[in-house]
Tab-separated table of C-alpha atoms and ligand atoms in Angstrom:
chain	number	residue	atom	x	y	z
S	45	MET	CA	-0.013	0.218	0.054
S	46	MET	CA	1.211	3.520	-0.773
S	47	LYS	CA	2.762	5.469	2.074
S	48	THR	CA	0.882	8.865	3.103
S	49	GLY	CA	3.634	10.303	5.303
S	50	PHE	CA	6.582	9.956	7.388
S	51	PRO	CA	6.847	6.610	9.213
S	52	LYS	CA	5.996	7.217	12.896
S	53	ASP	CA	9.637	6.413	14.160
S	54	PHE	CA	11.082	9.006	11.666
S	55	LEU	CA	14.318	10.435	12.975
S	56	TRP	CA	14.139	14.270	12.795
S	57	GLY	CA	17.468	15.819	13.813
S	58	GLY	CA	20.186	18.187	14.124
S	59	ALA	CA	23.667	17.734	12.598
S	60	MET	CA	27.043	19.417	13.878
S	61	ALA	CA	30.621	18.220	13.782
S	62	SER	CA	33.436	18.396	16.491
S	63	SER	CA	35.545	21.039	14.695
S	64	GLN	CA	33.055	23.435	13.905
S	65	ALA	CA	31.169	23.493	17.245
S	66	GLU	CA	33.476	22.133	20.202
S	67	GLY	CA	36.455	24.634	20.365
S	68	ALA	CA	38.589	23.684	23.553
S	69	PHE	CA	41.174	22.802	21.085
S	70	LEU	CA	43.794	22.070	23.530
S	71	GLN	CA	41.586	21.329	26.579
S	72	ASP	CA	41.842	18.009	28.733
S	73	GLY	CA	44.453	16.416	26.709
S	74	LYS	CA	43.344	16.927	23.228
S	75	GLY	CA	45.965	17.205	20.396
S	76	LEU	CA	46.003	19.272	17.680
S	77	ASP	CA	44.450	18.271	14.506
S	78	THR	CA	44.240	19.591	10.818
S	79	GLN	CA	41.450	21.686	11.507
S	80	ASP	CA	42.838	23.615	14.114
S	81	LEU	CA	45.464	25.023	11.599
S	82	ARG	CA	42.885	26.735	9.072
S	83	TYR	CA	43.492	30.394	8.658
S	84	PHE	CA	40.788	32.935	8.562
S	85	ASP	CA	40.949	36.800	8.615
S	86	PRO	CA	37.584	38.169	9.549
S	87	ASN	CA	38.439	41.195	7.282
S	88	TRP	CA	38.402	39.105	4.401
S	89	THR	CA	35.722	40.404	1.762
S	90	LYS	CA	33.158	37.977	0.772
S	91	GLU	CA	34.835	37.004	-2.362
S	92	GLU	CA	38.031	36.339	-0.332
S	93	ARG	CA	36.314	34.080	1.860
S	94	ALA	CA	34.943	32.314	-1.061
S	95	GLN	CA	37.967	31.531	-2.768
S	96	LYS	CA	38.660	28.020	-3.010
S	97	SER	CA	42.259	28.489	-2.324
S	98	ASN	CA	41.644	29.321	0.997
S	99	ARG	CA	40.588	25.667	1.543
S	100	ARG	CA	43.674	24.317	0.287
S	101	MET	CA	46.399	23.990	2.651
S	102	ASN	CA	50.032	24.695	1.742
S	103	ASP	CA	53.416	24.355	3.698
S	104	GLU	CA	53.680	28.115	4.203
S	105	LYS	CA	50.182	28.423	5.887
S	106	PHE	CA	50.716	25.136	7.608
S	107	LYS	CA	53.924	26.480	9.414
S	108	ALA	CA	52.457	29.844	10.255
S	109	ALA	CA	49.611	28.171	11.902
S	110	LEU	CA	51.988	25.994	14.208
S	111	ALA	CA	54.080	29.055	15.165
S	112	ASP	CA	51.105	30.592	16.893
S	113	LEU	CA	48.906	28.358	19.228
S	114	GLU	CA	47.717	31.552	21.155
S	115	ASP	CA	45.739	33.157	18.113
S	116	LEU	CA	41.945	32.302	18.337
S	117	GLU	CA	40.639	34.965	16.223
S	118	HIS	CA	42.514	33.639	13.019
S	119	TYR	CA	41.849	30.003	13.760
S	120	PRO	CA	38.168	29.828	14.286
S	121	PHE	CA	37.957	25.999	14.565
S	122	ARG	CA	39.970	26.422	17.639
S	123	HIS	CA	37.009	28.176	19.389
S	124	GLY	CA	34.056	26.752	17.604
S	125	ILE	CA	31.039	27.718	19.649
S	126	ASP	CA	32.389	26.210	22.884
S	127	PHE	CA	30.100	23.303	22.744
S	128	TYR	CA	32.456	21.387	24.583
S	129	ASN	CA	31.897	23.352	27.841
S	130	ARG	CA	28.291	24.458	27.134
S	131	TRP	CA	26.985	21.290	25.797
S	132	GLN	CA	24.790	20.562	28.883
S	133	GLU	CA	22.639	23.804	28.396
S	134	ASP	CA	22.590	23.268	24.716
S	135	LEU	CA	21.181	19.736	24.985
S	136	GLU	CA	18.281	21.193	26.942
S	137	LEU	CA	17.562	23.335	24.135
S	138	PHE	CA	17.916	20.483	21.754
S	139	ALA	CA	15.516	18.623	23.922
S	140	GLU	CA	13.016	21.567	23.930
S	141	LEU	CA	13.411	21.541	20.021
S	142	GLY	CA	12.314	17.851	20.265
S	143	ILE	CA	14.875	16.344	17.920
S	144	LYS	CA	14.773	12.434	17.784
S	145	VAL	CA	18.682	12.091	16.764
S	146	LEU	CA	21.690	14.169	17.339
S	147	ARG	CA	24.225	13.648	14.702
S	148	THR	CA	27.663	14.853	16.007
S	149	SER	CA	31.407	13.694	15.204
S	150	VAL	CA	33.773	12.267	17.485
S	151	CYS	CA	37.199	14.261	17.832
S	152	TRP	CA	39.825	11.800	16.943
S	153	ALA	CA	42.361	13.968	18.505
S	154	ARG	CA	40.638	14.007	21.585
S	155	ILE	CA	40.658	10.193	21.977
S	156	PHE	CA	44.088	9.682	20.695
S	157	PRO	CA	45.752	12.923	20.768
S	158	ASN	CA	48.731	12.163	18.207
S	159	GLY	CA	46.860	9.520	16.534
S	160	ASP	CA	49.404	6.763	17.261
S	161	ASP	CA	49.331	6.743	20.852
S	162	ALA	CA	48.989	3.342	22.495
S	163	GLN	CA	46.458	4.079	25.049
S	164	PRO	CA	43.494	6.288	24.428
S	165	ASN	CA	42.758	9.564	26.362
S	166	GLU	CA	40.213	8.777	28.973
S	167	ALA	CA	39.134	12.621	29.536
S	168	GLY	CA	38.213	12.578	25.445
S	169	LEU	CA	36.153	9.307	26.032
S	170	LYS	CA	34.443	10.669	28.911
S	171	PHE	CA	33.231	13.733	27.070
S	172	TYR	CA	31.386	11.669	24.573
S	173	MET	CA	30.201	8.955	26.900
S	174	ASP	CA	28.295	11.816	29.157
S	175	LEU	CA	27.241	13.426	25.916
S	176	PHE	CA	25.765	10.497	24.351
S	177	ASP	CA	24.469	9.469	27.964
S	178	ALA	CA	22.732	12.504	28.401
S	179	CYS	CA	21.077	12.218	24.722
S	180	HIS	CA	19.775	8.934	25.526
S	181	ALA	CA	18.395	10.258	28.940
S	182	HIS	CA	16.520	13.055	26.767
S	183	GLY	CA	15.395	10.277	24.392
S	184	ILE	CA	17.717	11.573	21.767
S	185	LYS	CA	19.421	9.040	19.788
S	186	VAL	CA	23.201	9.418	18.677
S	187	PHE	CA	24.461	9.368	15.064
S	188	ALA	CA	27.909	9.432	15.388
S	189	THR	CA	30.250	10.662	12.812
S	190	ILE	CA	33.791	8.882	13.390
S	191	LEU	CA	35.642	11.347	11.083
S	192	HIS	CA	34.575	14.602	10.179
S	193	TYR	CA	37.847	16.233	8.597
S	194	ASN	CA	39.791	16.697	11.659
S	195	ILE	CA	42.798	14.348	11.634
S	196	PRO	CA	45.482	14.359	14.534
S	197	LEU	CA	48.122	16.556	13.164
S	198	HIS	CA	50.812	14.143	14.040
S	199	LEU	CA	49.554	11.402	11.519
S	200	VAL	CA	50.025	14.057	8.901
S	201	THR	CA	53.549	15.174	9.962
S	202	GLU	CA	54.923	11.987	10.739
S	203	TYR	CA	53.306	9.592	8.190
S	204	GLY	CA	51.826	11.779	5.696
S	205	GLY	CA	48.270	11.076	6.676
S	206	TRP	CA	46.194	8.931	4.327
S	207	LYS	CA	48.867	8.331	1.975
S	208	SER	CA	50.081	5.874	4.553
S	209	ARG	CA	48.687	2.563	5.454
S	210	LYS	CA	49.983	3.560	8.992
S	211	THR	CA	47.045	6.008	9.275
S	212	VAL	CA	44.722	3.150	8.236
S	213	GLU	CA	45.957	1.242	11.220
S	214	CYS	CA	45.813	4.044	13.719
S	215	TYR	CA	42.154	4.804	12.328
S	216	VAL	CA	41.235	0.938	12.821
S	217	ARG	CA	42.487	1.167	16.355
S	218	TYR	CA	40.724	4.419	17.085
S	219	THR	CA	37.256	3.047	15.688
S	220	ARG	CA	37.787	-0.214	17.829
S	221	THR	CA	38.301	2.031	20.735
S	222	LEU	CA	35.119	3.695	19.842
S	223	PHE	CA	33.035	0.577	19.305
S	224	GLU	CA	34.344	-0.965	22.554
S	225	ARG	CA	34.043	1.983	24.852
S	226	LEU	CA	31.097	4.026	23.480
S	227	GLY	CA	29.269	0.816	22.375
S	228	ASP	CA	25.535	1.024	22.432
S	229	ARG	CA	25.616	4.740	23.360
S	230	VAL	CA	25.867	5.148	19.604
S	231	ASP	CA	22.632	4.233	17.496
S	232	TYR	CA	24.204	4.867	14.134
S	233	TRP	CA	27.606	5.177	13.127
S	234	LEU	CA	29.213	6.907	9.989
S	235	PRO	CA	33.123	6.408	9.741
S	236	PHE	CA	33.567	9.172	7.326
S	237	ASN	CA	31.780	12.371	6.447
S	238	GLU	CA	31.347	13.168	2.858
S	239	PHE	CA	33.626	10.436	1.347
S	240	ASN	CA	34.006	12.558	-1.793
S	241	ALA	CA	35.435	15.444	0.230
S	242	GLY	CA	38.800	13.662	-0.522
S	243	LYS	CA	38.558	14.551	-4.118
S	244	PHE	CA	37.011	17.940	-3.887
S	245	ASN	CA	38.339	19.307	-0.872
S	246	PRO	CA	42.009	17.314	-0.277
S	247	TYR	CA	42.733	18.803	2.898
S	248	ASN	CA	39.785	18.397	4.790
S	249	GLY	CA	38.842	15.011	3.264
S	250	VAL	CA	42.364	13.359	3.224
S	251	CYS	CA	44.774	16.045	4.902
S	252	LEU	CA	46.872	16.538	1.623
S	253	ILE	CA	49.208	19.513	1.514
S	254	GLU	CA	49.047	20.363	-2.047
S	255	ASP	CA	52.649	21.820	-2.363
S	256	GLN	CA	54.017	18.760	-0.552
S	257	GLU	CA	53.025	16.425	-3.345
S	258	GLU	CA	54.644	15.591	-6.623
S	259	ASP	CA	51.506	14.188	-8.210
S	260	TYR	CA	48.450	15.616	-6.275
S	261	GLN	CA	45.742	13.828	-8.091
S	262	ASN	CA	47.595	10.337	-7.778
S	263	ALA	CA	47.941	10.974	-4.166
S	264	ILE	CA	44.329	11.980	-3.685
S	265	PHE	CA	43.078	8.475	-5.483
S	266	GLN	CA	45.624	6.634	-3.299
S	267	CYS	CA	44.356	8.218	0.083
S	268	LEU	CA	40.934	7.605	-0.819
S	269	HIS	CA	41.717	3.916	-1.447
S	270	HIS	CA	43.156	3.785	1.919
S	271	GLN	CA	39.948	5.298	3.324
S	272	PHE	CA	37.971	2.675	1.591
S	273	ILE	CA	39.946	0.109	3.121
S	274	ALA	CA	39.771	1.750	6.604
S	275	ASN	CA	36.055	2.101	6.034
S	276	ALA	CA	35.682	-1.860	5.274
S	277	LEU	CA	37.747	-2.664	8.350
S	278	THR	CA	35.491	-0.570	10.632
S	279	ILE	CA	32.454	-2.030	9.247
S	280	GLN	CA	33.923	-5.419	9.734
S	281	GLN	CA	35.093	-4.576	13.448
S	282	GLY	CA	31.784	-2.890	14.207
S	283	HIS	CA	29.680	-5.840	13.328
S	284	GLU	CA	31.853	-8.011	15.212
S	285	ILE	CA	31.940	-6.094	18.210
S	286	LEU	CA	28.392	-4.815	18.298
S	287	PRO	CA	26.236	-7.140	16.471
S	288	GLY	CA	23.351	-5.614	14.564
S	289	SER	CA	25.104	-2.167	14.822
S	290	LYS	CA	24.088	0.058	11.825
S	291	ILE	CA	26.955	1.516	9.854
S	292	GLY	CA	26.546	3.810	7.060
S	293	GLY	CA	28.502	5.637	4.079
S	294	MET	CA	28.115	9.151	3.238
S	295	ILE	CA	28.851	11.419	0.165
S	296	ALA	CA	28.005	14.970	-0.515
S	297	ARG	CA	25.478	14.797	-3.025
S	298	PHE	CA	26.146	16.804	-6.260
S	299	THR	CA	22.801	16.329	-7.965
S	300	THR	CA	22.959	17.320	-11.619
S	301	TYR	CA	21.038	17.589	-14.765
S	302	PRO	CA	21.827	17.754	-18.219
S	303	ALA	CA	22.144	21.368	-19.209
S	304	THR	CA	20.039	20.869	-22.524
S	305	CYS	CA	18.570	17.563	-23.971
S	306	LYS	CA	21.640	17.415	-26.358
S	307	PRO	CA	22.764	13.334	-25.842
S	308	ASP	CA	26.460	14.776	-25.120
S	309	ASP	CA	25.052	16.650	-22.291
S	310	VAL	CA	23.171	13.615	-20.734
S	311	MET	CA	26.042	11.440	-21.234
S	312	GLN	CA	28.384	14.284	-19.428
S	313	MET	CA	25.732	14.066	-16.510
S	314	ILE	CA	26.328	10.538	-16.343
S	315	LEU	CA	30.079	10.800	-15.935
S	316	ASP	CA	29.671	13.524	-13.648
S	317	ASP	CA	27.484	11.561	-11.517
S	318	GLN	CA	29.821	8.520	-11.508
S	319	TYR	CA	33.162	10.512	-11.140
S	320	SER	CA	31.715	12.685	-8.334
S	321	ASN	CA	29.183	10.774	-6.365
S	322	TRP	CA	28.161	7.075	-7.230
S	323	PHE	CA	32.093	5.800	-7.327
S	324	TYR	CA	32.132	6.365	-3.667
S	325	LEU	CA	28.670	4.704	-2.703
S	326	ASP	CA	29.416	2.061	-5.260
S	327	VAL	CA	32.472	0.823	-3.547
S	328	MET	CA	30.875	0.946	-0.257
S	329	THR	CA	27.682	-1.007	-1.303
S	330	ARG	CA	29.048	-3.045	-3.870
S	331	GLY	CA	32.323	-3.894	-2.347
S	332	LYS	CA	34.414	-3.163	-5.509
S	333	TYR	CA	35.762	-0.608	-7.504
S	334	PRO	CA	33.408	0.066	-10.685
S	335	ALA	CA	34.241	-0.482	-14.203
S	336	TYR	CA	33.909	3.267	-15.054
S	337	MET	CA	36.567	4.237	-12.617
S	338	GLU	CA	39.047	1.727	-13.986
S	339	ARG	CA	38.565	3.603	-17.466
S	340	TYR	CA	39.047	7.029	-15.648
S	341	PHE	CA	42.213	5.961	-14.000
S	342	GLU	CA	43.659	4.686	-17.145
S	343	GLN	CA	42.738	7.810	-19.005
S	344	GLN	CA	43.988	10.122	-16.245
S	345	GLY	CA	47.309	8.074	-15.557
S	346	ILE	CA	46.271	7.291	-11.994
S	347	HIS	CA	48.006	4.300	-10.399
S	348	ILE	CA	46.615	3.042	-7.052
S	349	ASP	CA	48.862	0.712	-4.914
S	350	TRP	CA	46.791	-2.088	-3.706
S	351	GLN	CA	47.892	-4.329	-0.977
S	352	PRO	CA	47.258	-8.199	-1.030
S	353	GLY	CA	43.801	-8.658	0.693
S	354	ASP	CA	42.381	-5.207	-0.341
S	355	ALA	CA	39.945	-6.748	-2.748
S	356	GLU	CA	38.623	-9.167	-0.168
S	357	ILE	CA	38.360	-6.650	2.683
S	358	LEU	CA	36.167	-4.435	0.337
S	359	LYS	CA	34.206	-7.131	-0.998
S	360	ASN	CA	33.234	-8.688	2.475
S	361	ASN	CA	32.242	-5.328	4.238
S	362	SER	CA	29.541	-3.017	2.847
S	363	ILE	CA	27.756	-0.524	4.479
S	364	ASP	CA	24.041	-0.791	6.302
S	365	PHE	CA	22.491	2.453	4.878
S	366	VAL	CA	23.226	5.206	2.664
S	367	ALA	CA	23.662	8.880	3.739
S	368	PHE	CA	24.172	12.086	2.036
S	369	SER	CA	24.372	15.771	2.528
S	370	TYR	CA	22.095	17.921	0.050
S	371	TYR	CA	22.402	21.694	-0.432
S	372	PHE	CA	21.785	22.498	-4.156
S	373	SER	CA	22.211	20.985	-7.585
S	374	GLN	CA	23.769	21.837	-10.937
S	375	VAL	CA	23.930	21.235	-14.484
S	376	SER	CA	26.066	19.072	-16.749
S	377	THR	CA	27.276	20.099	-19.994
S	378	THR	CA	30.014	19.721	-22.658
S	379	GLU	CA	29.788	23.392	-23.531
S	380	GLN	CA	32.848	25.470	-22.506
S	381	GLY	CA	32.233	28.667	-20.625
S	382	TRP	CA	28.823	27.890	-19.090
S	383	GLU	CA	28.126	30.334	-16.442
S	384	LYS	CA	29.249	29.144	-12.898
S	385	THR	CA	28.120	29.487	-9.463
S	386	SER	CA	29.321	28.275	-6.014
S	387	GLY	CA	28.408	24.940	-4.355
S	388	ASN	CA	29.408	23.009	-1.312
S	389	LEU	CA	33.233	21.950	-2.110
S	390	ILE	CA	32.891	22.721	-5.658
S	391	MET	CA	31.922	25.453	-8.154
S	392	ALA	CA	28.835	24.142	-10.080
S	393	ASN	CA	27.418	25.014	-13.659
S	394	LYS	CA	24.311	27.551	-13.150
S	395	ASN	CA	20.794	26.322	-13.737
S	396	PRO	CA	18.840	29.296	-15.035
S	397	TYR	CA	15.662	28.013	-13.212
S	398	LEU	CA	16.816	28.087	-9.797
S	399	GLU	CA	17.618	30.893	-7.282
S	400	THR	CA	20.815	30.861	-5.320
S	401	SER	CA	21.479	31.685	-1.572
S	402	GLU	CA	23.500	34.466	-0.601
S	403	TRP	CA	26.622	32.491	-1.040
S	404	GLY	CA	25.350	31.214	-4.743
S	405	TRP	CA	24.267	27.809	-3.891
S	406	GLN	CA	21.413	26.901	-6.033
S	407	LYS	CA	18.373	26.102	-3.971
S	408	ASP	CA	16.551	22.933	-5.517
S	409	PRO	CA	13.820	21.249	-3.174
S	410	VAL	CA	12.633	19.007	-6.202
S	411	GLY	CA	16.343	18.151	-6.412
S	412	LEU	CA	16.058	16.426	-2.988
S	413	ARG	CA	13.047	14.199	-4.170
S	414	VAL	CA	14.953	13.457	-7.355
S	415	THR	CA	18.365	12.289	-5.282
S	416	LEU	CA	16.318	10.305	-2.881
S	417	ASN	CA	14.801	8.435	-5.809
S	418	GLN	CA	18.010	8.182	-7.308
S	419	VAL	CA	19.978	6.887	-4.304
S	420	TYR	CA	17.298	4.406	-3.336
S	421	ASP	CA	16.593	3.065	-6.841
S	422	ARG	CA	20.425	2.480	-7.091
S	423	TYR	CA	21.207	0.694	-3.706
S	424	GLN	CA	17.993	-0.155	-1.972
S	425	LEU	CA	19.039	0.569	1.199
S	426	PRO	CA	17.657	2.774	4.065
S	427	VAL	CA	18.504	6.373	3.239
S	428	PHE	CA	19.586	9.157	5.869
S	429	ILE	CA	19.891	12.785	4.798
S	430	ALA	CA	22.901	13.485	7.154
S	431	GLU	CA	22.932	17.227	6.164
S	432	ASN	CA	20.636	19.911	4.607
S	433	GLY	CA	19.978	23.263	5.371
S	434	LEU	CA	20.331	27.110	4.224
S	435	GLY	CA	23.384	29.170	5.307
S	436	ALA	CA	22.179	32.938	5.567
S	437	VAL	CA	22.941	36.160	7.429
S	438	ASP	CA	20.576	36.666	10.474
S	439	LYS	CA	19.678	40.042	11.819
S	440	VAL	CA	18.875	40.187	15.765
S	441	GLU	CA	16.107	42.685	16.509
S	442	ALA	CA	16.207	44.975	19.142
S	443	ASP	CA	14.187	42.889	21.252
S	444	GLY	CA	16.593	40.001	20.685
S	445	SER	CA	14.269	37.968	18.265
S	446	ILE	CA	15.396	36.805	14.973
S	447	HIS	CA	13.168	36.697	12.029
S	448	ASP	CA	14.240	34.033	9.503
S	449	PRO	CA	11.460	33.424	7.016
S	450	TYR	CA	13.986	32.614	4.105
S	451	ARG	CA	15.338	29.597	6.129
S	452	ILE	CA	11.720	28.237	7.190
S	453	ASP	CA	10.835	28.789	3.501
S	454	TYR	CA	14.140	26.596	2.534
S	455	LEU	CA	13.400	24.102	5.185
S	456	LYS	CA	9.732	23.537	4.370
S	457	ALA	CA	10.111	23.170	0.633
S	458	HIS	CA	12.543	20.361	1.464
S	459	VAL	CA	10.620	18.477	3.929
S	460	GLU	CA	7.603	18.701	1.514
S	461	GLN	CA	9.761	17.074	-1.106
S	462	MET	CA	11.141	14.515	1.551
S	463	LYS	CA	7.464	13.552	2.164
S	464	GLU	CA	6.883	12.977	-1.590
S	465	ALA	CA	9.963	10.792	-1.875
S	466	VAL	CA	8.687	8.742	0.731
S	467	LYS	CA	5.261	8.485	-0.944
S	468	ASP	CA	7.620	7.536	-3.761
S	469	GLY	CA	8.373	4.540	-1.706
S	470	VAL	CA	11.943	5.501	-0.719
S	471	GLU	CA	13.004	4.129	2.657
S	472	LEU	CA	14.032	7.467	4.350
S	473	ILE	CA	14.762	7.063	7.910
S	474	GLY	CA	15.921	10.073	9.224
S	475	TYR	CA	16.816	14.080	8.465
S	476	THR	CA	19.427	15.770	10.398
S	477	MET	CA	19.407	19.425	9.605
S	478	TRP	CA	22.776	20.830	9.354
S	479	GLY	CA	24.143	23.171	11.703
S	480	PHE	CA	20.774	23.396	13.534
S	481	ILE	CA	22.695	25.519	16.277
S	482	ASP	CA	24.897	28.257	14.530
S	483	LEU	CA	28.480	26.941	14.218
S	484	VAL	CA	31.860	27.804	12.332
S	485	SER	CA	31.349	27.482	8.535
S	486	CYS	CA	33.342	24.633	7.070
S	487	GLY	CA	33.734	26.184	3.676
S	488	SER	CA	34.507	29.779	4.543
S	489	MET	CA	35.374	29.515	8.179
S	490	GLU	CA	33.048	32.453	9.219
S	491	MET	CA	30.284	32.632	11.604
S	492	SER	CA	28.043	35.125	9.848
S	493	LYS	CA	27.233	32.105	7.366
S	494	ARG	CA	24.525	30.773	9.668
S	495	TYR	CA	22.366	27.607	9.241
S	496	GLY	CA	20.909	27.384	12.653
S	497	VAL	CA	17.500	27.333	14.328
S	498	ILE	CA	19.353	28.216	17.486
S	499	TYR	CA	21.481	31.491	17.298
S	500	VAL	CA	24.651	31.762	18.836
S	501	ASP	CA	26.048	35.441	19.830
S	502	GLN	CA	29.359	35.301	18.028
S	503	ASP	CA	30.853	37.250	15.338
S	504	ASP	CA	33.379	36.219	12.765
S	505	ALA	CA	36.303	37.223	14.909
S	506	GLY	CA	35.236	35.137	17.579
S	507	HIS	CA	33.807	37.910	19.931
S	508	GLY	CA	30.514	37.575	21.618
S	509	THR	CA	28.607	36.406	24.592
S	510	LEU	CA	28.273	32.932	23.084
S	511	ALA	CA	24.689	33.102	24.265
S	512	ARG	CA	21.989	30.831	22.434
S	513	SER	CA	18.790	31.988	21.570
S	514	ARG	CA	15.690	30.708	19.404
S	515	LYS	CA	15.093	31.934	15.967
S	516	ASP	CA	11.685	31.766	14.483
S	517	SER	CA	12.747	28.892	12.514
S	518	PHE	CA	13.313	27.116	15.957
S	519	TYR	CA	9.377	27.145	16.585
S	520	TRP	CA	8.740	26.106	13.043
S	521	TYR	CA	11.321	23.102	13.375
S	522	GLN	CA	9.726	22.078	16.653
S	523	LYS	CA	6.330	21.855	15.212
S	524	CYS	CA	7.398	20.110	12.157
S	525	ILE	CA	9.126	17.390	14.497
S	526	ALA	CA	6.118	17.303	16.991
S	527	THR	CA	3.509	16.694	13.859
S	528	ASN	CA	5.812	14.296	12.298
S	529	GLY	CA	6.270	16.570	9.411
S	530	GLU	CA	2.496	17.241	8.795
S	531	ASP	CA	2.088	20.746	9.937
S	532	LEU	CA	4.748	22.781	8.019
S	533	GLU	CA	3.104	26.261	8.187
S	534	GLY	CA	5.474	29.117	9.362
M	1088	LIG	C1	29.519	19.928	4.390
M	1088	LIG	C2	29.990	19.720	5.686
M	1088	LIG	C3	29.675	20.337	6.932
M	1088	LIG	C4	28.996	21.817	6.664
M	1088	LIG	C5	28.436	22.016	5.491
M	1088	LIG	C6	27.958	23.374	5.157
M	1088	LIG	O1	30.442	19.969	3.248
M	1088	LIG	O2	29.951	18.279	6.208
M	1088	LIG	O3	30.913	20.379	7.705
M	1088	LIG	O4	29.873	22.866	7.195
M	1088	LIG	O5	28.838	21.325	4.442
M	1088	LIG	O6	29.192	23.997	4.425
M	1088	LIG	P1	29.585	25.450	4.758
M	1088	LIG	O7	29.722	25.235	6.229
M	1088	LIG	O8	30.951	25.512	3.965
M	1088	LIG	O9	28.595	26.407	4.460
């Protein structure tokens, strides 16, 4: 029988990540990690903030960051929104909002400060035990990302990060510790945030420093191969240690349409989809590299070093559910000089039928239904929308209220399309709205690109009271959750 609405146990939630929220970058034994070194200048213009080059690390930036560990203003991930010290109050607000699941990431360098330590840091483990226990006490499930871009720095400086099998070994020791020590405090596990980030943002995804690489593209795919192996070993381990545990795979979904009905554009769409998206989910669901990538590697002169046993490891350990982030869509074309616009992790081809956000991301709620159908048709696995939301500038009124109808409109339109997808038969299990509490932007490192339904009083230079308050969208989402997506009026 056709479904008419969201399943009754649908997981409405909020998503965040340790590096963008926790701050406390050296507290309680945490080691330095790769996000602590990303430099930002609050005086940068909007264009400067958007420059992709800012997101690529080089040797010079790396050394400068290490030379000044006192500087918080220019290294926003060092302060985040101080969630590490304020989580108890924040959790009260999350409970008031009514979320059923919290997606956050564990910070690797809190558990293993250097990445290769023999023993974990108990204070770091305790933080997540307390947080996750408190979530459960409030009836909130936990969706834990094991790695969301912040890699212990020592693994990069000592071993070359994901280029090395040593990092796979250290990662698997880290994940074993989480399975053993956090255990059933976690309801859904995600070994890697946005697997395709390694390709589109190599510093974040696979911690490569561009000017240290002789062959950057080759290094990217070698690192990704190591992450695929680490992912599969984690699944094996998780299923052994915690039978029945649910372990997912995630991409940043770059939904794309052919720019015209010209057959070349349609073929280009298929290739863009394969290279940018399906490759990653195909490996994680089917347990082997797809043939189209063999052709791509041949054409690009990419050579990946496989170790004996790798094929078996991939084959035997596939994911239990598929997750993705979805913010925008784009178009594919073979035409040169097509107008461009921004998009999460990439520059995208512009679609004349869509409006953009203040950051140039093309808003496309129907594209979410398209995506859900595509993903479910292809894999027939439960689907989790791990991120979706609107980054916008918010204005605080004299009385402290924040009116954000643009955010409500965006969220409402996306939830409506999710519901359509559920009616289409997609097995959608959850939705964790990105940055439901304002946090530091991953791409442009600013505070002023806000996603939250909860406002945080902090500016781009890290100044402010850090007080939390409810935006209009808070009440909208609260009602949406309480009515299981039935009442979406603003
Ligand atoms: C995704 C990341 C998140 C998040 C989001 C929004 O790629 O997983 O960490 O930040 O994008 O991007 P931004 O913060 O650049 O607006």
